[in-house]
Short mmCIF file of C-alpha atoms in Angstrom, two decimals:
data_model
loop_
_atom_site.label_atom_id
_atom_site.label_comp_id
_atom_site.label_asym_id
_atom_site.label_seq_id
_atom_site.Cartn_x
_atom_site.Cartn_y
_atom_site.Cartn_z
CA MET A 7 -31.91 -37.59 -18.30
CA ILE A 8 -29.75 -39.57 -20.71
CA ILE A 9 -27.68 -37.36 -23.00
CA LYS A 10 -28.15 -38.38 -26.59
CA PHE A 11 -25.19 -39.01 -28.87
CA TYR A 12 -25.57 -35.78 -30.85
CA GLN A 13 -25.94 -33.75 -27.63
CA ASN A 14 -22.78 -35.29 -26.24
CA TYR A 15 -20.95 -34.57 -29.50
CA LEU A 16 -22.07 -30.93 -29.61
CA ILE A 17 -21.15 -30.30 -25.97
CA ARG A 18 -17.71 -31.89 -26.44
CA THR A 19 -17.12 -29.81 -29.57
CA PHE A 20 -18.12 -26.64 -27.75
CA LEU A 21 -15.87 -27.49 -24.78
CA LYS A 22 -12.98 -28.15 -27.14
CA GLU A 23 -13.35 -24.75 -28.81
CA LEU A 24 -13.76 -23.11 -25.40
CA LEU A 25 -10.54 -24.73 -24.19
CA ILE A 26 -8.62 -23.63 -27.29
CA VAL A 27 -9.77 -20.01 -26.97
CA PHE A 28 -9.09 -20.13 -23.22
CA LEU A 29 -5.50 -21.25 -23.83
CA VAL A 30 -4.97 -18.62 -26.53
CA PHE A 31 -6.20 -15.84 -24.25
CA MET A 32 -4.17 -17.22 -21.37
CA SER A 33 -1.04 -17.11 -23.55
CA LEU A 34 -1.74 -13.52 -24.58
CA VAL A 35 -2.40 -12.48 -20.99
CA PHE A 36 0.81 -14.20 -19.88
CA ILE A 37 2.93 -12.39 -22.48
CA LEU A 38 1.45 -8.97 -21.72
CA ASN A 39 1.54 -9.46 -17.95
CA VAL A 40 5.05 -10.85 -17.76
CA ILE A 41 6.37 -7.85 -19.71
CA SER A 42 4.71 -5.55 -17.16
CA GLU A 43 6.16 -7.53 -14.24
CA ILE A 44 9.65 -7.54 -15.76
CA ARG A 45 9.51 -3.75 -15.94
CA PHE A 46 8.44 -3.64 -12.30
CA PHE A 47 11.22 -5.96 -11.05
CA ILE A 48 13.96 -4.84 -13.43
CA ASN A 49 15.72 -2.69 -10.82
CA LEU A 50 15.08 -5.05 -7.92
CA ASN A 51 17.29 -7.86 -6.72
CA THR A 52 15.10 -10.80 -7.74
CA GLY A 53 15.75 -13.85 -9.87
CA PHE A 54 14.67 -14.05 -13.51
CA TYR A 55 11.97 -16.53 -12.54
CA TYR A 56 10.20 -14.12 -10.15
CA PRO A 57 8.24 -12.12 -12.78
CA ILE A 58 7.09 -15.42 -14.31
CA PHE A 59 5.99 -16.73 -10.91
CA ILE A 60 4.11 -13.51 -10.12
CA THR A 61 2.46 -13.54 -13.55
CA LEU A 62 1.21 -17.11 -13.14
CA LEU A 63 -0.45 -16.11 -9.87
CA ASN A 64 -2.26 -13.19 -11.52
CA ILE A 65 -3.38 -14.87 -14.77
CA PRO A 66 -6.51 -16.71 -13.44
CA SER A 67 -7.94 -13.47 -12.04
CA VAL A 68 -7.44 -11.66 -15.35
CA ILE A 69 -8.92 -14.57 -17.30
CA PHE A 70 -12.00 -14.55 -15.05
CA GLU A 71 -12.69 -10.96 -16.07
CA ILE A 72 -12.60 -11.76 -19.80
CA PHE A 73 -14.53 -15.04 -19.69
CA PRO A 74 -17.65 -13.45 -21.29
CA PHE A 75 -15.62 -12.58 -24.38
CA ILE A 76 -13.99 -16.01 -24.40
CA PHE A 77 -17.48 -17.53 -24.51
CA LEU A 78 -18.54 -15.25 -27.36
CA ILE A 79 -15.57 -16.09 -29.58
CA SER A 80 -15.67 -19.80 -28.64
CA THR A 81 -19.31 -20.00 -29.70
CA GLN A 82 -18.52 -18.40 -33.05
CA LEU A 83 -15.66 -20.84 -33.68
CA PHE A 84 -17.93 -23.70 -32.61
CA PHE A 85 -20.38 -22.80 -35.39
CA VAL A 86 -17.58 -22.23 -37.89
CA LYS A 87 -16.47 -25.81 -37.26
CA LEU A 88 -20.02 -27.11 -37.74
CA TYR A 89 -20.36 -25.14 -40.98
CA GLU A 90 -17.00 -26.36 -42.28
CA LYS A 91 -18.07 -29.98 -41.92
CA ASN A 92 -21.66 -29.34 -43.09
CA GLU A 93 -22.80 -30.81 -39.77
CA LEU A 94 -25.60 -28.29 -39.34
CA ILE A 95 -27.27 -29.64 -42.49
CA ILE A 96 -26.90 -33.19 -41.17
CA LEU A 97 -28.42 -32.20 -37.82
CA LYS A 98 -31.37 -30.51 -39.52
CA ASN A 99 -31.99 -33.64 -41.60
CA TYR A 100 -32.39 -35.53 -38.32
CA GLY A 101 -34.83 -32.97 -36.90
CA ILE A 102 -32.34 -30.92 -34.86
CA ASP A 103 -33.37 -27.35 -35.64
CA ASN A 104 -31.61 -24.14 -34.62
CA ILE A 105 -33.64 -23.71 -31.43
CA LYS A 106 -32.74 -27.20 -30.16
CA LEU A 107 -29.10 -26.55 -30.98
CA LEU A 108 -29.23 -23.23 -29.13
CA ASN A 109 -30.87 -24.90 -26.10
CA ILE A 110 -27.98 -27.36 -25.85
CA LEU A 111 -25.52 -24.50 -26.02
CA ILE A 112 -27.41 -22.55 -23.34
CA LEU A 113 -27.53 -25.54 -20.98
CA ALA A 114 -23.80 -26.18 -21.41
CA SER A 115 -23.01 -22.48 -20.85
CA ILE A 116 -25.06 -22.32 -17.63
CA LEU A 117 -23.34 -25.38 -16.16
CA ILE A 118 -19.88 -24.17 -17.15
CA GLY A 119 -20.74 -20.70 -15.84
CA LEU A 120 -21.69 -22.09 -12.43
CA PHE A 121 -18.39 -23.98 -12.32
CA ILE A 122 -16.44 -20.84 -13.25
CA THR A 123 -18.26 -18.66 -10.69
CA THR A 124 -17.76 -21.08 -7.81
CA ILE A 125 -14.70 -23.31 -8.29
CA PHE A 126 -12.62 -21.26 -10.73
CA TYR A 127 -13.29 -17.94 -8.99
CA THR A 128 -12.36 -19.38 -5.57
CA PHE A 129 -9.13 -20.68 -7.10
CA SER A 130 -8.33 -17.39 -8.87
CA SER A 131 -9.08 -15.25 -5.79
CA SER A 132 -6.71 -17.38 -3.70
CA LEU A 133 -3.93 -16.94 -6.25
CA LYS A 134 -4.71 -13.22 -6.54
CA HIS A 135 -4.31 -12.89 -2.79
CA SER A 136 -0.87 -14.52 -3.03
CA TYR A 137 -0.02 -12.30 -6.00
CA LEU A 138 -0.78 -9.14 -4.04
CA TYR A 139 1.14 -10.42 -1.01
CA PHE A 140 4.33 -11.22 -2.96
CA LYS A 141 4.05 -8.06 -5.05
CA ASN A 142 3.71 -5.95 -1.91
CA GLN A 143 6.97 -7.36 -0.55
CA HIS A 144 8.81 -5.48 -3.32
CA SER A 145 6.62 -2.39 -3.38
CA ASN A 146 7.15 0.97 -1.73
CA ASP A 147 3.74 0.47 -0.10
CA GLN A 148 4.91 -2.50 1.96
CA LYS A 149 5.42 -0.17 4.95
CA TYR A 150 1.75 0.73 4.87
CA LEU A 151 -1.20 -1.42 5.86
CA ALA A 152 -4.90 -0.73 6.18
CA VAL A 153 -7.61 -3.15 7.22
CA VAL A 154 -11.24 -2.96 8.31
CA ASN A 155 -12.60 -5.41 10.87
CA GLN A 156 -15.17 -5.51 13.67
CA ASN A 157 -12.98 -3.11 15.67
CA GLY A 158 -13.04 -0.42 13.01
CA LEU A 159 -10.29 0.84 10.70
CA TRP A 160 -6.68 -0.05 11.53
CA ILE A 161 -3.73 1.56 9.76
CA LYS A 162 -0.01 0.83 10.14
CA ASP A 163 2.00 3.71 8.71
CA GLU A 164 5.79 4.22 8.75
CA ILE A 165 6.87 7.82 8.25
CA GLU A 166 9.85 9.93 9.38
CA ASN A 167 11.42 6.99 11.30
CA ASN A 168 8.23 6.51 13.28
CA ILE A 169 5.59 3.80 13.21
CA ASN A 170 2.02 5.03 13.62
CA ILE A 171 -0.71 2.58 14.61
CA ILE A 172 -4.01 4.31 13.84
CA ASN A 173 -7.48 3.12 14.87
CA ALA A 174 -10.84 4.74 14.11
CA ASP A 175 -14.38 3.67 15.00
CA SER A 176 -16.10 4.88 11.84
CA ILE A 177 -15.82 7.05 8.76
CA GLU A 178 -18.22 9.77 7.63
CA LYS A 179 -17.52 11.34 4.26
CA TYR A 180 -13.99 12.74 4.62
CA GLU A 181 -13.58 12.32 8.36
CA LEU A 182 -12.53 9.51 10.68
CA LYS A 183 -14.41 9.36 13.98
CA ASN A 184 -12.95 8.55 17.42
CA VAL A 185 -9.34 8.33 16.28
CA THR A 186 -6.54 6.89 18.40
CA ILE A 187 -2.93 7.15 17.18
CA SER A 188 -0.12 5.29 18.93
CA GLN A 189 3.23 6.58 17.71
CA LEU A 190 6.22 4.24 18.14
CA ASP A 191 9.89 4.44 17.25
CA LEU A 192 11.53 1.84 14.98
CA ASN A 193 12.24 -0.32 18.07
CA PHE A 194 8.51 -0.25 18.89
CA ASN A 195 8.92 1.92 21.97
CA LEU A 196 5.91 4.12 22.63
CA ILE A 197 6.57 7.82 21.96
CA LYS A 198 3.09 9.28 22.44
CA THR A 199 -0.62 8.61 22.05
CA ILE A 200 -3.03 10.99 20.35
CA LYS A 201 -6.80 10.82 20.71
CA ALA A 202 -9.32 12.89 18.77
CA PRO A 203 -13.08 12.67 18.22
CA ALA A 204 -12.62 13.51 14.51
CA ALA A 205 -9.89 13.75 11.87
CA ASP A 206 -10.12 15.41 8.46
CA ILE A 207 -8.30 13.03 6.07
CA VAL A 208 -8.78 14.78 2.72
CA LYS A 209 -5.00 15.29 2.45
CA ASN A 210 -1.96 13.39 3.73
CA LYS A 211 -1.61 16.04 6.45
CA TRP A 212 -4.54 15.12 8.69
CA LYS A 213 -6.31 17.70 10.83
CA LEU A 214 -7.11 16.21 14.24
CA LYS A 215 -9.91 18.13 15.95
CA ASN A 216 -10.05 18.68 19.73
CA ALA A 217 -7.10 16.35 20.10
CA GLU A 218 -5.43 15.18 23.30
CA ILE A 219 -1.74 14.17 23.41
CA PHE A 220 -0.43 11.76 26.03
CA LYS A 221 3.29 11.22 26.72
CA ILE A 222 4.78 9.04 29.44
CA GLY A 223 5.65 11.12 32.50
CA GLU A 224 4.22 14.34 31.04
CA PRO A 225 0.86 16.10 31.52
CA LYS A 226 -1.86 15.76 28.90
CA ILE A 227 -1.81 18.37 26.12
CA SER A 228 -5.07 19.49 24.52
CA SER A 229 -5.43 21.34 21.22
CA GLU A 230 -8.33 22.35 19.00
CA ILE A 231 -6.45 21.44 15.80
CA ILE A 232 -3.36 19.29 15.35
CA GLU A 233 -1.83 18.62 11.94
CA PHE A 234 -0.52 15.08 11.63
CA ASP A 235 1.60 13.83 8.71
CA THR A 236 0.74 10.41 7.25
CA ASN A 237 1.08 8.52 3.98
CA PHE A 238 -2.71 8.21 3.79
CA ASN A 239 -5.63 10.27 2.60
CA ILE A 240 -9.24 9.38 1.80
CA GLU A 241 -8.40 8.44 -1.80
CA LYS A 242 -5.57 6.10 -0.84
CA ILE A 243 -7.65 4.42 1.86
CA ASN A 244 -10.43 3.80 -0.65
CA ASN A 245 -7.99 2.38 -3.21
CA MET A 246 -6.45 -0.03 -0.70
CA PHE A 247 -9.83 -1.75 -0.36
CA SER A 248 -10.69 -1.72 -4.07
CA ASP A 249 -9.08 -5.01 -5.18
CA LEU A 250 -11.87 -7.37 -4.15
CA SER A 251 -10.91 -10.03 -6.70
CA SER A 252 -8.52 -11.48 -4.10
CA LEU A 253 -11.42 -12.40 -1.78
CA ASN A 254 -13.67 -15.44 -2.09
CA PHE A 255 -17.40 -15.38 -1.37
CA PHE A 256 -17.08 -16.03 2.38
CA GLU A 257 -14.42 -13.34 2.75
CA LEU A 258 -16.56 -10.87 0.80
CA PHE A 259 -19.57 -11.53 3.05
CA SER A 260 -17.40 -11.08 6.15
CA LEU A 261 -15.85 -7.87 4.81
CA ARG A 262 -19.28 -6.47 3.95
CA LYS A 263 -20.39 -7.10 7.53
CA ASP A 264 -17.29 -5.36 8.91
CA TYR A 265 -17.77 -2.40 6.56
CA LYS A 266 -21.34 -1.94 7.78
CA LEU A 267 -20.20 -2.01 11.43
CA PHE A 268 -17.48 0.53 10.63
CA GLY A 269 -19.87 2.75 8.68
CA TYR A 270 -17.77 2.38 5.53
CA SER A 271 -19.48 2.32 2.13
CA THR A 272 -20.28 -1.21 0.91
CA THR A 273 -20.98 -0.04 -2.64
CA GLU A 274 -17.83 -1.65 -4.09
CA ILE A 275 -18.50 -4.97 -2.34
CA GLU A 276 -22.15 -5.07 -3.39
CA SER A 277 -21.12 -4.30 -6.96
CA HIS A 278 -18.53 -7.09 -6.94
CA LEU A 279 -20.93 -9.63 -5.41
CA HIS A 280 -23.67 -8.93 -7.93
CA LYS A 281 -21.10 -9.19 -10.68
CA LEU A 282 -20.31 -12.70 -9.44
CA TYR A 283 -24.00 -13.59 -9.09
CA SER A 284 -24.67 -12.52 -12.66
CA MET A 285 -21.63 -14.24 -14.20
CA PRO A 286 -23.32 -17.56 -15.21
CA ILE A 287 -26.15 -15.61 -16.85
CA TYR A 288 -23.69 -13.22 -18.48
CA LEU A 289 -21.68 -16.11 -19.97
CA THR A 290 -24.86 -17.77 -21.24
CA ILE A 291 -26.05 -14.55 -22.86
CA MET A 292 -22.69 -14.06 -24.58
CA ALA A 293 -22.79 -17.60 -25.92
CA THR A 294 -26.33 -16.97 -27.17
CA ILE A 295 -25.27 -13.74 -28.90
CA GLY A 296 -22.42 -15.63 -30.57
CA ALA A 297 -24.86 -18.28 -31.82
CA ILE A 298 -27.34 -15.70 -33.14
CA LEU A 299 -24.55 -13.90 -34.98
CA MET A 300 -23.39 -17.08 -36.66
CA PHE A 301 -26.90 -18.05 -37.67
CA ASN A 302 -27.30 -14.68 -39.39
CA VAL A 303 -23.82 -14.00 -40.79
CA LYS A 304 -23.37 -15.58 -44.20
CA ILE A 305 -19.56 -15.79 -44.20
CA TYR A 306 -19.47 -19.14 -42.45
CA SER A 307 -16.07 -20.44 -43.44
CA SER A 308 -13.85 -17.62 -42.20
CA ARG A 309 -12.44 -18.10 -38.72
CA ALA A 310 -10.57 -14.80 -39.00
CA PHE A 311 -13.80 -12.96 -39.78
CA SER A 312 -15.58 -14.62 -36.84
CA VAL A 313 -12.80 -13.72 -34.42
CA ALA A 314 -12.64 -10.13 -35.69
CA LEU A 315 -16.41 -9.76 -35.39
CA GLY A 316 -16.32 -11.25 -31.90
CA VAL A 317 -13.57 -8.85 -30.80
CA ILE A 318 -15.47 -5.82 -32.11
CA ILE A 319 -18.68 -6.86 -30.36
CA SER A 320 -16.73 -7.67 -27.18
CA VAL A 321 -15.24 -4.17 -27.11
CA LEU A 322 -18.68 -2.59 -27.57
CA ILE A 323 -20.18 -4.71 -24.79
CA TYR A 324 -17.20 -4.02 -22.52
CA TYR A 325 -17.64 -0.25 -22.80
CA LEU A 326 -21.40 -0.53 -22.33
CA ASP A 327 -20.83 -2.61 -19.19
CA TYR A 328 -18.11 -0.26 -17.92
CA PHE A 329 -20.30 2.82 -18.38
CA VAL A 330 -23.31 1.28 -16.64
CA ASN A 331 -21.20 -0.05 -13.74
CA LEU A 332 -19.64 3.38 -13.33
CA LEU A 333 -23.10 4.85 -12.84
CA GLY A 334 -23.70 2.34 -10.05
CA LYS A 335 -20.36 2.86 -8.29
CA ASN A 336 -20.94 6.62 -8.31
CA GLU A 337 -24.45 5.93 -6.96
CA TYR A 338 -26.28 7.62 -9.83
CA VAL A 339 -28.33 4.43 -10.14
CA PRO A 340 -28.78 1.55 -7.66
CA ILE A 341 -26.01 -1.06 -7.66
CA ILE A 342 -28.35 -3.89 -8.63
CA VAL A 343 -29.59 -1.88 -11.62
CA SER A 344 -26.07 -1.02 -12.76
CA ILE A 345 -24.89 -4.64 -12.66
CA TRP A 346 -27.91 -6.24 -14.25
CA MET A 347 -28.76 -3.53 -16.79
CA THR A 348 -26.17 -4.69 -19.32
CA GLN A 349 -27.40 -8.29 -19.03
CA LEU A 350 -31.00 -7.13 -19.44
CA ILE A 351 -30.17 -5.18 -22.59
CA LEU A 352 -28.26 -8.15 -24.04
CA PHE A 353 -31.05 -10.53 -22.99
CA ILE A 354 -33.61 -8.44 -24.91
CA ILE A 355 -31.30 -8.56 -27.95
CA CYS A 356 -31.12 -12.34 -27.59
CA ILE A 357 -34.93 -12.65 -27.41
CA MET A 358 -35.32 -10.56 -30.56
CA GLY A 359 -32.64 -12.59 -32.32
CA THR A 360 -34.29 -15.94 -31.55
CA LEU A 361 -37.79 -15.02 -32.75
CA LYS A 362 -37.21 -16.31 -36.28
CA LEU A 363 -34.15 -18.41 -35.63
CA ASN A 364 -35.49 -21.59 -37.26
CA GLU A 365 -35.98 -19.69 -40.51
CA LYS A 366 -32.22 -19.15 -40.84
#
C-alpha cells in the first residue's frame, strides 16, 4: 500500500511530537534519578561520573513504564499543532474527516507500540540488568544472592563470618521443602552440612524441622527443631525476584518454567508478561483518548492546557491501572483480567468517544 502524501505528513508530524515529548520526559527522569543516585553514592568512594553512568542505564526502563502517558500527551500536542496551522480545516476540505485522521494515528501507534514492546524493551531490560549489577556492587546486599533454576532455590548468604550455601527443592506458603545448607568459613572450608525436610522461613531466624547435622569426623546429630540465623525471610526472597524489568522475553519464559518446577508462584511473571503483551494496545488506546479529547476540547491553541489535561488524565489512569493490577497480584481476580481490565475500560471509552466524531 502506497502511503499518500498527507498520510506521510501526519505520521511524520506525530513522530516529531512523540520524539519531543520523549526527550522532555527523558530529561526529567534523568534529573530526578541522578539526584537519587548521588544520594546513594555520596558516602561511597566512587567518581563523580558513576551516578550519571548508573542513571543512564536505568532511564530506558523507567521511560518504558511511562510510554502510555508519553503517547497521550504527544497526541494532544500533535492536534494542537494541526489546530495552530489550521491544517485540520484544510484536510477536511480535501475529504479527510476525523475518523480517517484517527485511523492514521491508530495505525502509527500500533506499529510504534510493536517496536517499543520488542526492540526497545529488549534494549531497556539489558541495560536494567547492568544497572542492577553495578548498583549491587555498592550495596549492602551484595553479600546475598538468591536464584531459582531447574535445581530449585539457591541462596548464598554471608553472616557472622560464615558463608551459607542453601538449596531447597520447593516452596509451599511459608516453608522451604527438602533444605540442604552447606556452611563454609570465609576461606570456603566446609564447617558443617544441615539437611531438613522443611524450614519455616517467616522470620530471619529459620526453624529447621527434623534436621540432621553433619560435621567431618563427627557423628550425625538429629534434632526436631533447629533455629538457623540468616539474612533472608519469605518477604525478602519474594522481593529479590520482583524486578522482572531486567529480563527479556526469553529470560521471562525460562524463569517461568523454573518457577513452575520449583513450585514457586508465577503470578508476578504472568502479570509482567501480559503487561508486555498489552503494551501496543495500551499505547494505541492512549493515543486514541488523546485524539478524542482534542476533538472535543475547544481550547485548541493552548499547549499548556493540553499538557496539564494530559497529566491529570494520566494520573487518573495510572491509579486505575495500579488498583486493578494490585487485585490481580493479590489473586483477588485472575491475572489476565487484572491486566486487561484497564484497557477494556479505556477501549469502551474510546468507542463511545468515536460514535459522533465526524460531527466535531
